XYZ file of C-alpha atoms in Angstrom:
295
model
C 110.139 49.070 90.744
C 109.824 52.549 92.253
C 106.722 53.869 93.305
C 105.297 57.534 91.960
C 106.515 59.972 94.458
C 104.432 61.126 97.227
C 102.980 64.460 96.693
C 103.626 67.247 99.808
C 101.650 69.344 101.289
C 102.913 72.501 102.852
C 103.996 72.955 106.955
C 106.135 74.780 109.477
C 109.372 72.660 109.554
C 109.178 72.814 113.677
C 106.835 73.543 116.183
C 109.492 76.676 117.102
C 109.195 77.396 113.574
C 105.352 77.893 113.869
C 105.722 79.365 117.179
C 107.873 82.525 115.713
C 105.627 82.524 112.592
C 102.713 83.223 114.719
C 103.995 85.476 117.151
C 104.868 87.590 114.303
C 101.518 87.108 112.590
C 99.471 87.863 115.581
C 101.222 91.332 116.480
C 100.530 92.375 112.524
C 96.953 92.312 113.709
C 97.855 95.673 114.918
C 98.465 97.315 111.495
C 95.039 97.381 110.409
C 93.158 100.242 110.578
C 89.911 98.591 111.231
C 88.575 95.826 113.068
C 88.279 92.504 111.147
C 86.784 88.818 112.446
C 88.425 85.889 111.782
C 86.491 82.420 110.584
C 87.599 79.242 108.858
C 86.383 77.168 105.807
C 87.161 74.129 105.042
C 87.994 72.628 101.711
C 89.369 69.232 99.970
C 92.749 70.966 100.473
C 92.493 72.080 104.116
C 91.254 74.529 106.240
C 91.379 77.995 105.077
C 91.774 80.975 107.854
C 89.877 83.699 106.131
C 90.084 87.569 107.953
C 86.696 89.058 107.390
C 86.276 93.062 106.958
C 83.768 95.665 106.631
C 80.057 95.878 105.043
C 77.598 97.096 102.591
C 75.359 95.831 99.795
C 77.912 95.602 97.279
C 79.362 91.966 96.537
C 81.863 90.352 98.784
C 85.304 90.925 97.333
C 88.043 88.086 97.923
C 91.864 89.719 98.336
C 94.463 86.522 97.025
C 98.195 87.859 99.106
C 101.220 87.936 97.660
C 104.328 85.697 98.166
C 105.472 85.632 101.580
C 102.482 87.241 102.767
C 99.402 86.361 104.765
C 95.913 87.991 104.669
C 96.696 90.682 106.934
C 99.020 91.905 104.533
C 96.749 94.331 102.954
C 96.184 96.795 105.947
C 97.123 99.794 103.865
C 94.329 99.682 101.540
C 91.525 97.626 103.285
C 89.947 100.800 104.714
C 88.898 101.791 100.987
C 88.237 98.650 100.104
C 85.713 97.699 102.612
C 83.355 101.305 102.432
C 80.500 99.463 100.498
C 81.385 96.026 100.484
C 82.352 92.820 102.688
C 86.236 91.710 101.935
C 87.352 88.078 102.408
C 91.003 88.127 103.070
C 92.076 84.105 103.642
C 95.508 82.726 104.012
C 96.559 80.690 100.630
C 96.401 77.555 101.452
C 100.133 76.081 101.671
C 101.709 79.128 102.781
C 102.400 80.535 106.318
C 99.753 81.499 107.966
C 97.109 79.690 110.005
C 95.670 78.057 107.283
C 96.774 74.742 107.464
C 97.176 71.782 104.181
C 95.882 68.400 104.679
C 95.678 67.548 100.817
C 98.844 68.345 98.312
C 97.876 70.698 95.720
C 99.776 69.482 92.264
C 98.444 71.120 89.589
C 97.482 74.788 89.233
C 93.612 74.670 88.392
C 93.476 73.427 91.636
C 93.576 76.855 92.728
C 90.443 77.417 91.000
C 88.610 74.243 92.920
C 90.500 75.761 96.169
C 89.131 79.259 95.910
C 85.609 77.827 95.091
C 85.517 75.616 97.647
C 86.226 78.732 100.457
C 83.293 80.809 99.032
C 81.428 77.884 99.413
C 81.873 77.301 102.830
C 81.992 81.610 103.494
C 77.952 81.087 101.855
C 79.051 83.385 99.500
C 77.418 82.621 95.942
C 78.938 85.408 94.371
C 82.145 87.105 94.281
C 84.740 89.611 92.834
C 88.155 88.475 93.199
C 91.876 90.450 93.447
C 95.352 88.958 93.504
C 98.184 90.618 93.576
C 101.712 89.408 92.423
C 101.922 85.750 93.230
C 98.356 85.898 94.112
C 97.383 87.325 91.089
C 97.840 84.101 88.722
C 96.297 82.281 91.824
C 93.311 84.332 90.901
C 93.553 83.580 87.520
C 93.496 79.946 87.740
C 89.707 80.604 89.195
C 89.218 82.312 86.509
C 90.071 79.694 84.188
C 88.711 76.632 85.921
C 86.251 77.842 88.317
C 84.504 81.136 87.605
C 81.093 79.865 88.301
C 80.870 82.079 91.774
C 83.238 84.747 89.993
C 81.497 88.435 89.290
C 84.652 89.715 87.909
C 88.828 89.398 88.273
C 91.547 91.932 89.263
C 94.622 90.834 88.727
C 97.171 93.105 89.837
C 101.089 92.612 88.776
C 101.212 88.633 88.430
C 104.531 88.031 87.738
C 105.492 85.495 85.121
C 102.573 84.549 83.360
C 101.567 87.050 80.980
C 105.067 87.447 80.036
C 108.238 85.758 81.077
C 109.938 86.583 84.198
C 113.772 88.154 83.181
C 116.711 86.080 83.791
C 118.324 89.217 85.571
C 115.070 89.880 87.952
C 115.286 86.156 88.762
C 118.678 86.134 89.300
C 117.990 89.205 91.784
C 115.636 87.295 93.756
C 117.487 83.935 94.018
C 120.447 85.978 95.288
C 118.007 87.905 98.056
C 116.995 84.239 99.028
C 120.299 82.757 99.310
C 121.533 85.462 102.427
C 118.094 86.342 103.848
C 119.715 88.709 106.155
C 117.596 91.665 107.542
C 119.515 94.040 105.226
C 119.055 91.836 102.059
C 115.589 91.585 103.303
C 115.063 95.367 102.559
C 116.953 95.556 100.053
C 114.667 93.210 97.948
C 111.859 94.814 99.310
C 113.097 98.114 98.083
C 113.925 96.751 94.598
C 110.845 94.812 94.390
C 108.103 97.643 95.959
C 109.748 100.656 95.561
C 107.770 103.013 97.508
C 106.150 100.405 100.224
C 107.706 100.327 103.317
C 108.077 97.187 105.560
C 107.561 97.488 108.936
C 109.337 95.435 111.730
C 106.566 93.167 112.737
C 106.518 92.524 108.739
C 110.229 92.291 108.271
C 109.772 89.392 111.592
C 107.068 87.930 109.561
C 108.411 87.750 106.326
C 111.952 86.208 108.258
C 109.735 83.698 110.151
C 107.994 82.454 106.951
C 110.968 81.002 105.974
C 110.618 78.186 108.800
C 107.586 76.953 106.457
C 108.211 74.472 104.017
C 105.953 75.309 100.723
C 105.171 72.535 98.359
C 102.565 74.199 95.785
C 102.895 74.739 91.959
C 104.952 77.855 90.443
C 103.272 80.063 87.834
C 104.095 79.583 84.356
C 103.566 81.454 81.213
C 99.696 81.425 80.163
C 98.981 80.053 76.764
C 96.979 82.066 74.642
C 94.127 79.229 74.985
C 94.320 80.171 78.836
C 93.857 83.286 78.668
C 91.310 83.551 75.785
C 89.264 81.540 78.443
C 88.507 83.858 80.873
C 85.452 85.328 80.278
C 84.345 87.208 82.757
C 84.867 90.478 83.069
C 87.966 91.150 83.887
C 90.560 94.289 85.260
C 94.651 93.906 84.959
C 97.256 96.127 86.302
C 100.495 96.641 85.257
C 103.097 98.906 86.773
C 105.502 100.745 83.788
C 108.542 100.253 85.356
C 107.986 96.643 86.952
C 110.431 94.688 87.840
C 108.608 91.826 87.817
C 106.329 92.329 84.973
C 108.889 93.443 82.124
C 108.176 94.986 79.574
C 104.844 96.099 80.975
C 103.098 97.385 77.867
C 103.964 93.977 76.515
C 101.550 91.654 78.746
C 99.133 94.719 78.571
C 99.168 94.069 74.598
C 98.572 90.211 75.489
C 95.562 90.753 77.666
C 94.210 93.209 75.437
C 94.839 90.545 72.311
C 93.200 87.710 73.935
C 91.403 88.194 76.856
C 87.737 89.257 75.835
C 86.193 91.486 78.110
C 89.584 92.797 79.651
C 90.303 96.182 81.170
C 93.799 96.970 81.032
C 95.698 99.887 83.038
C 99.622 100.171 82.166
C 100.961 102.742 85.007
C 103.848 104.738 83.522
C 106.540 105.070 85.932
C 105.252 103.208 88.429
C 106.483 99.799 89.709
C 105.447 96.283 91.389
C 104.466 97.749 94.452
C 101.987 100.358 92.663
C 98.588 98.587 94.536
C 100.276 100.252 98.031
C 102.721 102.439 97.025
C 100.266 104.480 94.641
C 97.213 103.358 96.200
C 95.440 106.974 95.868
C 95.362 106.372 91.918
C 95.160 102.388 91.512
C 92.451 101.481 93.895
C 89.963 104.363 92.965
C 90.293 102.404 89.239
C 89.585 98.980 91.206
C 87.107 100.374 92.668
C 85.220 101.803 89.886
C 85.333 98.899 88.410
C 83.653 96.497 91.117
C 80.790 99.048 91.409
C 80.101 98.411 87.359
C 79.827 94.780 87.832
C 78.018 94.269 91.115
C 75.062 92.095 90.791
């Protein structure tokens, strides 16, 4: 008889692997505009690296990264985040980064026991929380399952779940991933963010990641149920001319339908990458609406 398969968790596939990872990782330390500390938590899942910004009396605010990117990713708009407020920036558990999996992660509201667990061990008994793209269903699933510590949700662009990702868009990516050549590279990242440069210590990053084997859940489409059971309040973000999200006003509709106290911002003629590429209209609105549900 044949045993239930082992569950993985996520690592670098070599200790060169890790070694290029890092290198890359350690010079994006550079990019931010202000100085940052670095601490760990630890949770059933691991220990989480968590990059630790700014000040201020307003609650702590917990950024959730994107695919393929690490908590250092959000240099270009930490400086406005941060002006009244601590920001948590930790590494997802089971991606690259120097967070590092001990326990497999199988089902998706374990993201909401994960992210729980890290304020926990930050001391921090309340907090807002943004994800963007791949980190914005991440952010969700606390939402859902674990919104205990949760003063409110941004969730910025998560592709796939609020509607269904297009057969051409996926198509696009898988064909980006198959030839990850430096020119491919930007190419994606052009199609994807249009408007968001990547840098070369982020195009070495994003190249290195690829030595790390990742073993977590995908996103899939929320049920109505899902969503309907978020009840905090909550802010989502939608660029007009996505790629990712398509059609935009569509999974605007679907928040608005069945998520209860939902804020919901559909940016014409803007696209994925609107959090950075646009980030002198989108985070003033994020920021707004922390500040009206501090507590």
């Amino acid at each position: 008889m044949k045993g239930r398969p082992v569950a993985k968790i996520g690592r670098f596939k070599s200790d060169k692997a890790r070694a290029a990872y890092m290198s890359a990782y350690d010079d994006m330390a550079a990019l931010s505009p202000i100085p940052y500390t670095g601490r760990d938590a630890e949770t059933c899942f691991g220990t989480t690296h968590v990059h630790t910004f700014g000040s201020g009396s307003g609650t702590p605010l917990v950024l959730l990264h994107p695919l393929g990117g690490n908590g250092l990713c959000w240099y270009p708009v930490i400086e406005e985040l941060c002006r009244d407020r601590v920001v948590y920036a930790p590494d997802t558990i089971g991606t690259a980064g120097r967070s590092v999996q001990t326990a497999p992660i199988t089902e998706q509201a374990q993201f909401g026991v994960w992210l729980d667990e890290v304020l926990a061990g930050l001391g921090a008994d309340r907090a807002h929380v943004l994800g963007f793209s791949d980190g914005g269903w991440h952010a969700a699933m606390a939402g859902f399952h674990q919104p205990k510590r949760l003063a409110s949700l941004t969730v910025i662009e998560p592709g796939g779940v609020i509607v269904k990702l297009r057969w051409s868009a996926l198509f696009q990516i898988m064909r980006f991933a198959i030839m990850p050549s430096k020119k491919n590279m930007t190419r994606m990242n052009e199609w994807v963010m249009p408007g968001v440069p990547i840098s070369e210590v982020e195009m070495r990053a994003a190249k290195a990641s690829l030595g790390y084997q990742r073993h977590l859940p995908w996103g899939t489409v929320f049920e109505d149920t899902d969503l309907q059971s978020i009840t905090i309040p909550s802010l989502w973000i939608f660029g007009g001319e996505s790629e990712i999200v398509y059609p935009a006003e569509a999974a605007g509709q679907r928040v608005r339908a069945h998520v209860p106290q939902a804020e919901v911002e559909v940016y014409p003629g803007l696209g994925h990458g609107l959090f950075f590429a646009n980030a002198d209209r989108v985070v003033p609105r994020v920021q707004d609406f922390l500040r009206r549900h501090d507590r």
